[in-house]
Amino acid sequence: MSRTVSRAAIVSAIVKKDLVEFSRDTLYLFLSILGLVLFITFFWIAPSTVNETLTLGVHQTGMNALFDQFQEGADASEGLKLVQFASEEELKKVVAGDLEYWESKDGAQTFLRDKAAGDEKPKDAKKVDVAIGIGFPAGFLEKTAAKERTTVTVYSDAGVPSEIQGAMTSFVREIAYTIAGDAIPVTEPAQENIILGTDRAGDQISIREKMRPMLALFVLMVEVLSMASLVSSEVMNRTVTAVLVSPARAGDFLMAKTIYGTMLAMSQAMIVLIAIGAFTTTNWWLLLLTMLVGSVMFTGVAMIVGAAGKDFLGTLFYGVLFLVPLMIPAFAILLPGTASAWIRFLPTYGMTQVLTGVTAYGLGWADVWQNLLAATAWVVVIYLAGLFTLKRKVESL
Amino acid sequence: MTEAAIKVEDITYAYGDLLAVKGISFEVQPGEILGFLGPNGAGKSTTIKMLTGQVAPKGGRAQILGADITLDDPDIQARIGVCFEEKNLYLAMSAKENLDFFASLYGIKDPDSLEILRRVGLADRAKDRVKTYSKGMRQRMMISRAFINKPDVLFLDEPTDGLDPVTSASIRATIKEEAARGAAVLLTTHDMFEADELSDRVAFINDGVIVAIDTPENLKLKYGKRSVKIRLRNGSGVREETVALDTPQSGELLKEVVGSGEVLTIHTEEATLEDIFIQMTGRGLVG
Ligand SMILES: Nc1ncnc2c1ncn2[C@@H]1O[C@H](COP(=O)(O)OP(=O)(O)OP(=O)(O)O)[C@@H](O)[C@H]1O
Ligand SMILES: [Mg+2]
């Protein structure tokens, strides 16, 4: 008896079977749903506004005239606010968070509140976060004018981005320069910041917006683990052997896994991106394209991990091994200043740049096509590697 | 004479340096059951792996339904059924889902999965996930899967492995039904009773070589020594005499023994396939 069965029918039968298996895998089903809920929650609880005004605490003696001048400048400009402290010790405590600095609504009165000591909240006042402080030593003015070296201490909270710390260094230098006229006598290390991608200083985006690429990658990551476990169980239980002695071919099996992985990754990434409000009427197709590229890339990773991992722990081990480097570009966007130039060479770099560019800065095709092209090139490499690894594994059984 | 369904000429296979199959040849006709009988590591499963396209032979040729096995022809694959040595089932899916899935790979639109499960005694558990099955139930599931496409050629690697005697007997009956339908069956076993009962012909395979291949009857006639065991009363005790049957003096000797006292029992003793196997290879089927 001879029957003909189309390749498409075989592939779709395998995909259907994979979906049934996925729906029965309570662990990964749970992880996927938990992931979706958590990632969406993360996004909505993250700060949505950029704290553009930076409050700078200063302690100085004998430089009142100079600081009145700065104060005027600061008041006139947006984004910088100067607060003077009577002692360096107070300044240090406020920056460290051991003391709270409060200001009356009109700004005329200031209070220091020691919460640990049980101080009441000052009435009609608001708390001002002093994230960075500069302590000038006594006699700074005279010594600097005499071109003597002095030490200026910059206090900063751990949460202050490194660009701002760098800016402070420049600020101190500027003061010293103003006083001394030419040389820069302040002992502060020179600091270089590498800003990746387009330099968007002064064009800041909120943490929430910076989280988008990371959340998208998180979803893809959970998907990789889930698919890899499916692939590895198929390989380890040798069910794939039973599939291959039927009219189905290795190519059908691989095609089915590609479709299944891409479909699942893509649909979950879409859910998250829609839920975190990434889509607009103009960017939707660019986002879809980017996520398609990402989904295929991670499907390739899942194939490699699935072929390598022998059990749950093995899959997890290889999964983490491959996924950590892929996550770095997303973290780099979240924590600027932590990254170095080499992250440009990570496969997911282009993708994360496009995601932020498109969702946060409203960039279009013309701005992102190079990054998208780079991502696509990586997809080709990773997917082919996945295909090759899994094909060899399957055929060696 | 019809064309052989399985035709194997001098195929060999090696795992690295280890020669597992050392040039074996045989044929299986449609409707015929050929039993591969041999101890562990003899090369039975390796032969099946080659014939089903899981590994490529290192030498020799083989044809299934007239097509060379190296072609991996899907039209031929659609006509074979395989019961693997390892129980490679989808554990998270039910028996029926497993069968329906494999049926779809063969392009079978509405498979009669329940009927097939009934034949192996699993119809009442059809909706349960295979994960919850006992070892023997999984083995029956393996056999039912090999039947899903009404194959013209069946490869069964230790089909009754782990089955209780009653279930074994009923599975053997279904295998005979498949052969009666016209399927060529190649099965492996190390159970000489099963080989004897089920096979039209038996191939003794040892250390990668077929040492004998014939019907069980012929093998016994050719190699087995028949004898008669006679127990006689001997005063207050019992005496036992064994008389070989295949010698010119057998008749005389038998008369003499029977006439020498009060006969208690007379048994004819036929050599088992195992006896013959030991005689030919110098080793038993177990170990
Ligand atoms: N995957 C493998 N890698 C290396 N050697 C193997 C492999 N599979 C089988 N062999 C070797 O090939 C020889 C034949 O093995 P095979 O599985 O064909 O035996 P068998 O007759 O099916 O035995 P059993 O009754 O135990 O199933 C053995 O010596 C075995 O060690
Ligand atoms: Mg075997």
XYZ file of C-alpha atoms and ligand atoms in Angstrom:
716
model
C 0.000 0.000 0.000
C 1.490 3.304 -0.987
C 0.363 6.656 0.334
C 1.691 10.035 -0.412
C 2.003 12.538 2.351
C 3.103 16.096 1.733
C 6.077 17.585 3.540
C 3.840 20.391 4.788
C 1.469 17.890 6.376
C 4.351 16.153 8.126
C 5.852 19.402 9.393
C 2.526 20.657 10.671
C 1.853 17.324 12.400
C 5.172 17.622 14.256
C 4.507 21.259 15.209
C 1.081 20.285 16.513
C 2.614 17.484 18.525
C 5.221 19.892 19.960
C 2.482 22.274 21.057
C 0.637 19.441 22.789
C 3.832 18.465 24.580
C 4.488 22.089 25.531
C 1.003 22.407 26.966
C 1.646 19.323 29.121
C 5.035 20.434 30.377
C 3.788 22.034 33.567
C 7.193 23.361 34.566
C 7.813 25.372 31.425
C 4.190 26.293 31.014
C 4.286 27.716 34.520
C 7.597 29.476 33.874
C 6.298 30.972 30.630
C 3.152 32.342 32.218
C 4.962 33.490 35.332
C 7.538 35.146 33.088
C 4.881 37.008 31.136
C 3.170 38.252 34.285
C 6.398 39.211 36.036
C 7.961 40.972 33.079
C 4.865 43.021 32.438
C 4.645 43.896 36.137
C 8.313 44.903 36.258
C 7.688 47.299 33.462
C 4.713 49.027 34.988
C 6.268 49.442 38.421
C 9.490 50.852 37.041
C 9.836 54.650 37.270
C 8.263 56.231 34.244
C 9.754 59.683 34.524
C 13.294 60.802 34.279
C 14.491 62.624 37.360
C 15.959 65.425 35.327
C 16.664 67.741 38.220
C 19.847 66.815 39.947
C 20.312 68.101 43.446
C 23.887 68.799 44.310
C 24.864 69.162 47.931
C 27.809 71.408 48.706
C 29.815 72.195 51.805
C 32.213 75.079 51.601
C 33.655 77.784 53.713
C 34.805 81.172 52.558
C 33.426 80.863 49.058
C 29.963 82.334 49.581
C 30.351 84.948 46.909
C 31.410 82.389 44.402
C 28.555 80.063 45.300
C 25.918 82.762 45.188
C 27.004 83.174 41.626
C 26.677 79.459 40.953
C 23.369 79.417 42.761
C 21.986 82.041 40.422
C 23.202 80.077 37.454
C 21.705 76.888 38.851
C 18.357 78.512 39.559
C 18.215 79.829 36.052
C 18.989 76.487 34.483
C 16.727 73.521 34.576
C 18.043 70.299 35.889
C 20.499 71.508 38.498
C 19.810 72.557 42.043
C 22.374 73.535 44.617
C 21.927 72.937 48.330
C 24.504 74.101 50.792
C 25.307 72.241 53.973
C 26.848 73.681 57.093
C 29.219 70.816 57.705
C 30.863 68.203 55.586
C 29.641 65.552 58.034
C 26.004 66.532 57.406
C 26.534 66.480 53.692
C 28.060 63.034 53.878
C 25.172 61.687 55.946
C 22.544 63.113 53.644
C 24.146 61.641 50.558
C 24.548 58.288 52.315
C 20.864 58.422 53.290
C 21.499 58.526 57.063
C 19.895 61.957 57.253
C 16.979 63.278 55.210
C 16.985 66.718 53.709
C 13.624 68.482 53.587
C 12.663 71.818 52.115
C 9.540 73.916 52.712
C 7.298 74.312 49.692
C 8.573 77.808 48.962
C 12.137 76.739 49.468
C 12.717 79.326 52.186
C 13.210 76.878 55.037
C 15.239 73.715 55.201
C 15.187 70.841 57.669
C 17.424 67.892 58.425
C 15.516 64.902 59.692
C 17.147 62.010 61.474
C 14.585 59.302 60.868
C 16.406 56.700 62.915
C 16.354 59.027 65.929
C 12.584 59.379 65.543
C 12.373 62.929 64.148
C 8.921 63.931 62.913
C 8.285 64.729 59.265
C 8.575 68.508 58.821
C 5.208 70.100 57.986
C 4.494 71.653 54.603
C 7.797 70.439 53.316
C 9.014 67.992 50.712
C 11.930 65.670 50.844
C 14.720 66.400 48.377
C 16.981 63.641 47.291
C 20.613 64.695 47.376
C 22.365 62.092 45.339
C 25.711 63.736 45.071
C 27.717 66.074 47.203
C 30.963 67.981 47.015
C 32.971 68.908 50.061
C 35.530 71.693 49.613
C 38.287 71.843 52.195
C 38.767 74.943 54.269
C 41.037 77.412 52.560
C 40.334 75.870 49.181
C 40.054 79.246 47.544
C 43.370 80.593 48.769
C 45.284 77.410 48.232
C 43.919 76.970 44.745
C 44.677 80.511 43.824
C 48.216 79.856 45.053
C 48.275 76.788 42.838
C 48.606 74.451 45.801
C 47.054 71.036 45.488
C 44.062 70.355 47.689
C 41.655 67.467 47.912
C 38.013 67.934 47.076
C 35.777 65.031 48.096
C 32.917 63.992 45.877
C 30.265 61.957 47.709
C 27.894 59.991 45.643
C 25.175 57.496 46.157
C 25.786 54.094 44.550
C 22.755 54.615 42.338
C 24.185 57.661 40.625
C 24.998 56.935 37.001
C 28.653 57.154 36.210
C 28.121 59.882 33.638
C 26.904 62.148 36.392
C 29.833 61.307 38.610
C 32.026 62.191 35.688
C 30.148 65.436 35.242
C 30.820 66.290 38.877
C 34.479 65.789 38.403
C 34.364 68.239 35.543
C 32.329 70.628 37.636
C 34.944 70.663 40.397
C 37.630 71.137 37.845
C 35.747 74.011 36.356
C 35.492 75.759 39.703
C 39.162 75.264 40.319
C 39.926 76.525 36.876
C 37.803 79.609 37.403
C 39.685 80.400 40.561
C 43.183 79.567 39.509
C 42.906 80.949 36.050
C 44.797 78.318 34.160
C 46.120 75.092 35.754
C 43.929 72.372 37.116
C 45.262 71.655 40.572
C 42.487 69.521 41.919
C 43.406 65.923 42.643
C 40.641 64.162 40.864
C 41.277 61.321 38.507
C 40.458 61.980 34.931
C 37.514 59.883 33.918
C 36.502 58.836 30.453
C 33.065 57.577 29.703
C 32.350 55.452 26.724
C 28.908 56.164 25.507
C 27.616 53.495 23.236
C 25.341 53.970 20.311
C 24.141 57.456 19.723
C 25.151 59.778 22.509
C 21.892 60.814 24.022
C 23.103 62.840 26.951
C 20.433 65.382 27.767
C 17.929 63.268 25.878
C 17.362 60.849 28.707
C 14.750 58.140 28.769
C 13.143 56.616 31.819
C 14.146 53.287 33.324
C 10.824 51.951 32.188
C 11.622 52.672 28.580
C 15.112 51.282 28.979
C 13.607 48.036 30.229
C 11.817 47.155 27.012
C 14.659 45.342 25.247
C 15.528 43.499 28.424
C 11.976 42.274 28.916
C 11.749 41.176 25.304
C 14.981 39.220 25.708
C 13.776 37.713 28.995
C 10.749 36.293 27.248
C 12.892 34.873 24.480
C 15.185 33.404 27.111
C 12.402 31.491 28.862
C 11.337 30.261 25.453
C 14.829 29.035 24.689
C 14.894 26.951 27.846
C 11.467 25.542 27.174
C 12.190 24.629 23.587
C 15.643 23.296 24.410
C 14.127 20.979 26.975
C 11.622 19.767 24.402
C 14.364 19.129 21.858
C 16.634 17.422 24.337
C 13.893 15.116 25.588
C 13.086 14.206 21.999
C 16.736 13.409 21.398
C 17.350 11.627 24.704
C 14.196 9.503 24.580
C 14.992 8.737 20.942
C 11.472 9.576 19.894
C 13.094 11.414 17.018
C 14.344 8.038 15.761
C 10.771 6.819 15.535
C 9.859 9.967 13.630
C 12.732 9.525 11.195
C 11.979 5.913 10.248
C 8.568 7.152 9.112
C 8.304 9.124 5.846
C 9.360 12.218 7.829
C 12.902 13.379 7.150
C 15.474 15.108 9.314
C 14.731 18.293 7.380
C 11.038 18.073 8.307
C 11.927 17.620 11.942
C 14.242 20.647 11.899
C 11.743 22.751 10.001
C 9.046 21.860 12.511
C 11.286 22.804 15.412
C 12.118 26.108 13.730
C 8.474 26.961 13.191
C 7.473 25.849 16.659
C 10.264 27.778 18.396
C 9.811 30.943 16.369
C 6.059 30.868 16.743
C 6.158 30.425 20.482
C 8.902 32.968 21.089
C 7.352 35.489 18.765
C 3.852 35.202 20.184
C 5.007 35.588 23.778
C 7.300 38.469 22.941
C 4.353 40.106 21.182
C 2.163 39.701 24.259
C 4.789 41.388 26.388
C 5.508 44.165 23.903
C 1.815 44.910 23.510
C 1.278 44.837 27.269
C 4.146 47.253 27.848
C 2.809 49.587 25.228
C 5.634 49.326 22.751
C 3.541 49.360 19.600
C 2.431 52.437 17.743
C 0.735 52.795 14.399
C 3.996 53.700 12.737
C 6.518 51.377 14.353
C 4.598 48.103 14.478
C 6.128 46.549 11.394
C 9.661 47.431 12.456
C 9.043 45.893 15.856
C 7.525 42.789 14.307
C 10.517 42.428 12.048
C 12.924 42.890 14.938
C 11.138 40.337 17.091
C 11.030 37.885 14.208
C 14.772 38.245 13.852
C 15.166 37.777 17.613
C 12.871 34.769 17.732
C 14.724 32.943 14.980
C 18.033 33.777 16.663
C 16.882 32.329 19.970
C 15.387 29.302 18.250
C 18.845 28.631 16.869
C 20.263 28.914 20.377
C 17.586 26.520 21.651
C 18.584 23.969 19.019
C 22.216 24.105 20.113
C 21.298 23.923 23.786
C 18.763 21.140 23.173
C 21.291 19.069 21.247
C 23.908 19.571 23.961
C 21.870 19.177 27.131
C 21.257 15.656 28.343
C 18.679 16.419 31.019
C 16.967 19.284 32.800
C 20.120 20.465 34.546
C 22.254 20.032 31.457
C 19.792 22.082 29.460
C 19.787 24.741 32.142
C 23.568 24.794 32.260
C 24.070 25.164 28.516
C 21.106 27.511 28.377
C 22.609 29.899 30.878
C 26.007 29.573 29.258
C 24.637 30.791 25.939
C 22.043 33.204 27.238
C 24.112 35.321 29.604
C 26.224 36.924 26.858
C 23.071 37.479 24.847
C 21.467 39.393 27.705
C 24.373 41.792 28.221
C 23.388 44.376 25.587
C 19.969 44.724 27.240
C 21.529 45.327 30.640
C 23.908 47.798 29.092
C 20.954 49.885 27.969
C 19.452 49.720 31.427
C 22.673 50.670 33.173
C 24.538 53.031 30.910
C 28.150 53.552 31.695
C 28.638 49.930 32.712
C 29.291 48.752 29.212
C 32.395 48.582 27.135
C 32.826 48.767 23.431
C 33.004 45.009 22.922
C 29.310 44.569 23.547
C 28.776 45.856 20.040
C 29.975 42.476 18.895
C 27.372 40.501 20.801
C 24.658 39.011 18.604
C 21.790 40.713 20.406
C 23.343 44.181 20.367
C 21.720 45.289 17.137
C 18.359 43.992 18.194
C 18.348 45.800 21.534
C 19.458 49.020 19.890
C 16.623 48.807 17.400
C 14.109 48.046 20.141
C 15.109 51.049 22.253
C 15.542 53.272 19.248
C 12.143 52.445 17.856
C 10.136 52.408 21.075
C 11.809 55.163 23.079
C 13.129 57.583 20.474
C 10.655 56.949 17.702
C 13.375 56.067 15.222
C 12.394 54.744 11.833
C 13.759 52.403 9.223
C 16.381 54.837 8.013
C 17.925 55.119 11.479
C 17.938 51.470 12.425
C 18.498 49.482 9.259
C 22.198 49.014 9.929
C 21.573 47.543 13.356
C 18.835 45.381 11.936
C 21.128 44.183 9.203
C 23.806 43.283 11.748
C 21.216 41.388 13.784
C 20.070 39.536 10.691
C 23.610 38.531 9.878
C 23.944 37.122 13.379
C 20.657 35.285 12.997
C 21.917 33.559 9.908
C 25.068 32.467 11.718
C 23.371 31.306 14.915
C 20.426 29.640 13.247
C 22.633 27.737 10.823
C 24.854 26.664 13.715
C 21.765 25.446 15.581
C 20.460 23.633 12.555
C 23.792 21.978 11.931
C 24.308 20.953 15.566
C 20.861 19.462 15.918
C 20.962 17.744 12.527
C 24.241 16.076 13.411
C 22.906 15.050 16.792
C 19.720 13.623 15.329
C 21.503 11.748 12.595
C 24.091 10.301 14.967
C 21.481 8.542 17.086
C 8.157 -16.960 -6.830
C 7.385 -13.501 -5.500
C 10.081 -10.946 -4.917
C 11.594 -10.992 -1.450
C 10.348 -8.167 0.806
C 13.700 -7.987 2.577
C 16.833 -8.917 0.683
C 20.170 -8.617 2.425
C 23.520 -9.353 0.839
C 26.685 -9.472 2.859
C 26.045 -6.370 4.953
C 28.500 -5.289 7.604
C 28.555 -2.704 10.325
C 31.234 -1.522 12.722
C 31.065 0.812 15.719
C 34.535 2.280 15.446
C 36.847 -0.709 15.517
C 34.207 -3.077 16.801
C 32.768 -5.226 14.022
C 29.176 -5.757 15.146
C 27.806 -7.328 11.960
C 30.249 -9.264 9.850
C 28.698 -9.761 6.431
C 25.328 -11.430 6.761
C 22.893 -12.388 3.996
C 19.265 -13.485 4.125
C 15.857 -12.905 2.587
C 12.380 -12.594 4.023
C 9.378 -13.273 1.798
C 6.025 -11.475 2.112
C 3.959 -13.253 4.764
C 7.013 -14.904 6.266
C 8.312 -14.514 9.824
C 12.071 -14.751 10.187
C 13.310 -14.999 13.769
C 16.762 -13.699 14.613
C 17.892 -15.780 17.541
C 21.106 -14.892 19.285
C 22.654 -13.886 22.588
C 23.209 -10.319 23.818
C 25.558 -8.366 21.609
C 25.202 -10.766 18.670
C 24.335 -7.941 16.275
C 20.566 -8.352 16.039
C 19.608 -4.754 16.807
C 22.429 -3.419 14.674
C 21.068 -5.355 11.705
C 17.621 -3.849 12.259
C 19.131 -0.369 12.586
C 20.774 -0.763 9.201
C 17.670 -2.088 7.508
C 15.472 0.698 8.878
C 17.885 3.425 7.825
C 18.986 4.474 11.307
C 22.607 3.730 10.466
C 24.217 3.178 7.095
C 25.881 -0.201 6.453
C 29.651 -0.104 6.073
C 29.536 -2.763 3.407
C 27.192 -4.962 1.408
C 23.747 -4.205 0.025
C 20.182 -4.519 1.164
C 16.808 -3.938 -0.416
C 13.464 -3.410 1.236
C 10.474 -3.889 -1.088
C 12.811 -3.699 -4.041
C 14.411 -0.364 -3.113
C 17.976 0.029 -1.895
C 17.995 0.974 1.792
C 20.487 3.795 1.293
C 17.917 5.711 -0.776
C 15.791 6.558 2.299
C 12.786 6.543 0.003
C 9.752 7.965 1.851
C 7.433 5.781 -0.229
C 9.227 2.735 1.135
C 9.410 4.160 4.647
C 5.646 4.564 4.493
C 5.365 0.794 4.119
C 7.534 -0.380 6.990
C 6.763 -0.653 10.688
C 9.388 -0.696 13.417
C 9.274 -1.731 17.046
C 12.475 -0.373 18.586
C 14.526 -1.902 21.327
C 14.188 1.224 23.483
C 10.695 2.332 24.316
C 10.750 5.687 22.566
C 7.240 6.956 23.151
C 5.970 10.445 23.896
C 5.363 10.039 27.599
C 3.366 13.234 28.073
C 0.836 12.130 25.467
C -1.808 9.429 25.663
C -1.591 6.162 23.744
C -4.168 7.401 21.291
C -2.369 10.715 20.789
C 0.882 8.861 20.168
C -0.721 6.665 17.537
C -2.638 9.526 15.929
C 0.557 11.558 15.664
C 2.505 8.774 14.000
C -0.437 8.019 11.725
C -0.322 11.610 10.514
C 3.364 11.202 9.622
C 2.257 8.380 7.337
C -0.489 10.494 5.842
C -3.229 8.384 7.359
C -6.241 10.666 7.603
C -8.481 8.898 10.117
C -6.410 6.226 11.827
C -8.169 3.459 13.673
C -5.973 3.906 16.725
C -8.465 2.458 19.155
C -8.812 -0.746 17.168
C -5.036 -1.133 17.088
C -4.837 -0.526 20.830
C -7.549 -3.107 21.342
C -5.393 -5.681 19.570
C -2.621 -5.181 22.116
C -5.048 -4.964 25.029
C -4.687 -1.252 25.721
C -8.015 0.086 24.454
C -9.317 0.822 27.948
C -6.205 2.874 28.761
C -6.119 4.699 25.419
C -6.703 8.124 26.965
C -4.136 7.774 29.730
C -0.717 9.324 29.305
C 1.968 6.812 28.482
C 3.894 8.152 31.495
C 1.425 6.267 33.693
C 1.925 2.940 31.907
C 3.758 -0.068 33.305
C 6.793 -1.442 31.477
C 4.778 -4.181 29.789
C 2.068 -1.728 28.756
C 4.674 0.511 27.165
C 6.042 -2.479 25.293
C 2.562 -3.283 23.962
C 2.249 0.359 22.978
C 5.513 0.024 21.030
C 4.101 -2.905 19.082
C 0.842 -1.144 18.343
C 2.782 1.794 16.933
C 4.605 -0.517 14.533
C 1.207 -1.628 13.233
C -0.215 1.865 12.663
C 0.455 1.992 8.913
C -0.492 -1.625 8.104
C 3.112 -2.172 7.070
C 4.253 -4.550 4.366
C 7.504 -5.072 6.254
C 7.713 -5.286 10.036
C 10.908 -5.036 12.078
C 10.317 -6.097 15.660
C 13.266 -5.875 18.032
C 12.448 -8.103 21.001
C 8.708 -7.562 20.730
C 7.802 -9.553 23.839
C 10.526 -8.065 26.037
C 9.181 -7.702 29.554
C 5.753 -9.180 28.844
C 4.094 -11.766 31.072
C 3.518 -15.223 29.497
C -0.166 -14.668 28.786
C 0.414 -11.277 27.162
C 3.400 -12.668 25.256
C 1.198 -15.360 23.787
C -1.438 -12.858 22.712
C 1.174 -10.561 21.184
C 2.640 -13.504 19.286
C -0.828 -14.185 17.941
C -1.129 -10.597 16.654
C 2.279 -10.853 15.021
C 1.087 -14.008 13.244
C -2.013 -12.100 12.109
C 0.217 -9.454 10.564
C 2.159 -12.105 8.678
C -1.094 -13.775 7.594
C -2.157 -10.401 6.198
C 0.956 -10.540 4.024
C 3.585 -8.633 5.990
C 7.168 -9.824 5.955
C 8.306 -9.930 9.589
C 11.863 -9.808 10.895
C 11.942 -10.200 14.650
C 14.727 -10.633 17.137
C 14.661 -12.597 20.340
C 16.855 -14.516 22.692
C 13.962 -16.684 23.713
C 14.339 -20.005 21.883
C 10.769 -20.960 22.681
C 9.484 -17.769 21.052
C 11.704 -18.253 18.002
C 10.471 -21.799 17.653
C 6.809 -20.979 18.123
C 6.613 -17.847 16.024
C 9.092 -18.123 13.209
C 8.677 -19.724 9.836
C 12.445 -19.698 9.694
C 15.072 -19.034 12.319
C 18.475 -17.453 11.816
C 21.048 -18.265 14.466
C 23.179 -15.192 14.865
C 26.302 -15.147 16.953
C 29.089 -12.608 17.102
C 27.882 -10.789 13.988
C 27.574 -13.907 11.852
C 24.579 -16.034 10.836
C 25.672 -19.548 11.722
C 22.532 -21.299 10.492
C 19.254 -20.299 8.890
C 16.357 -22.672 8.287
C 12.931 -23.696 9.538
C 12.901 -24.805 13.177
C 11.974 -28.320 12.030
C 14.865 -28.601 9.637
C 17.310 -27.214 12.155
C 16.245 -29.811 14.660
C 16.337 -32.588 12.073
C 19.692 -31.556 10.770
C 21.513 -30.765 13.962
C 19.434 -32.073 16.838
C 19.854 -35.540 18.264
C 16.571 -37.174 19.088
C 16.519 -39.733 21.841
C 14.197 -41.803 24.010
C 14.463 -41.703 27.762
C 13.153 -44.853 29.498
C 12.661 -45.274 33.240
C 12.472 -48.864 34.528
C 11.934 -50.481 37.934
C 15.179 -51.901 39.126
C 14.578 -54.065 42.164
C 13.623 -51.582 44.849
C 15.120 -48.579 42.860
C 14.577 -46.862 39.502
C 16.872 -47.168 36.504
C 17.050 -44.635 33.612
C 18.298 -45.401 30.115
C 18.714 -43.010 27.166
C 18.655 -44.394 23.640
C 19.741 -42.226 20.716
C 17.288 -42.433 17.821
C 19.344 -41.452 14.822
C 21.754 -44.385 14.627
C 21.385 -47.679 12.678
C 21.355 -49.629 15.942
C 18.608 -47.504 17.515
C 15.801 -49.999 16.919
C 17.690 -52.995 18.343
C 18.864 -51.036 21.348
C 15.388 -49.738 22.113
C 13.889 -53.272 22.006
C 16.580 -54.513 24.317
C 16.092 -51.765 26.926
C 12.312 -51.967 26.902
C 12.497 -55.762 27.300
C 14.891 -55.600 30.209
C 12.421 -54.769 32.975
C 9.200 -53.138 34.083
C 8.883 -49.855 32.154
C 7.683 -46.868 34.205
C 7.800 -44.039 31.647
C 9.000 -43.478 28.086
C 9.761 -39.943 26.814
C 10.994 -38.934 23.418
C 13.455 -36.104 23.738
C 13.752 -33.547 20.937
C 16.668 -31.178 20.869
C 15.593 -27.585 21.587
C 16.830 -24.722 19.433
C 18.937 -23.750 22.396
C 20.645 -27.148 22.461
C 21.412 -26.764 18.805
C 22.611 -23.225 19.295
C 25.019 -24.342 21.995
C 26.158 -27.213 19.863
C 26.886 -24.897 16.924
C 28.415 -21.938 18.674
C 29.770 -23.403 21.859
C 27.807 -20.830 23.864
C 24.333 -20.464 25.271
C 21.689 -17.904 24.429
C 21.940 -16.237 27.794
C 25.144 -14.468 28.712
N 25.964 2.592 19.921
C 26.926 1.662 20.000
N 28.214 2.045 20.124
C 29.197 1.137 20.184
N 29.015 -0.178 20.131
C 27.757 -0.644 20.011
C 26.650 0.267 19.948
N 25.521 -0.464 19.827
C 25.905 -1.760 19.833
N 27.245 -1.875 19.934
C 28.006 -3.122 19.940
O 27.666 -3.845 18.793
C 27.516 -5.220 19.080
C 26.150 -5.674 18.641
O 25.167 -4.992 19.388
P 23.630 -5.170 19.122
O 22.920 -4.118 19.884
O 23.382 -5.237 17.665
O 23.364 -6.582 19.793
P 21.994 -7.375 19.988
O 22.140 -8.650 19.276
O 20.842 -6.541 19.632
O 22.033 -7.615 21.563
P 20.834 -7.627 22.637
O 20.254 -8.965 22.639
O 21.549 -7.347 23.920
O 19.888 -6.563 22.259
C 27.771 -5.350 20.580
O 29.105 -5.801 20.756
C 27.627 -3.982 21.126
O 28.517 -3.767 22.181
Mg 19.336 -5.743 20.652
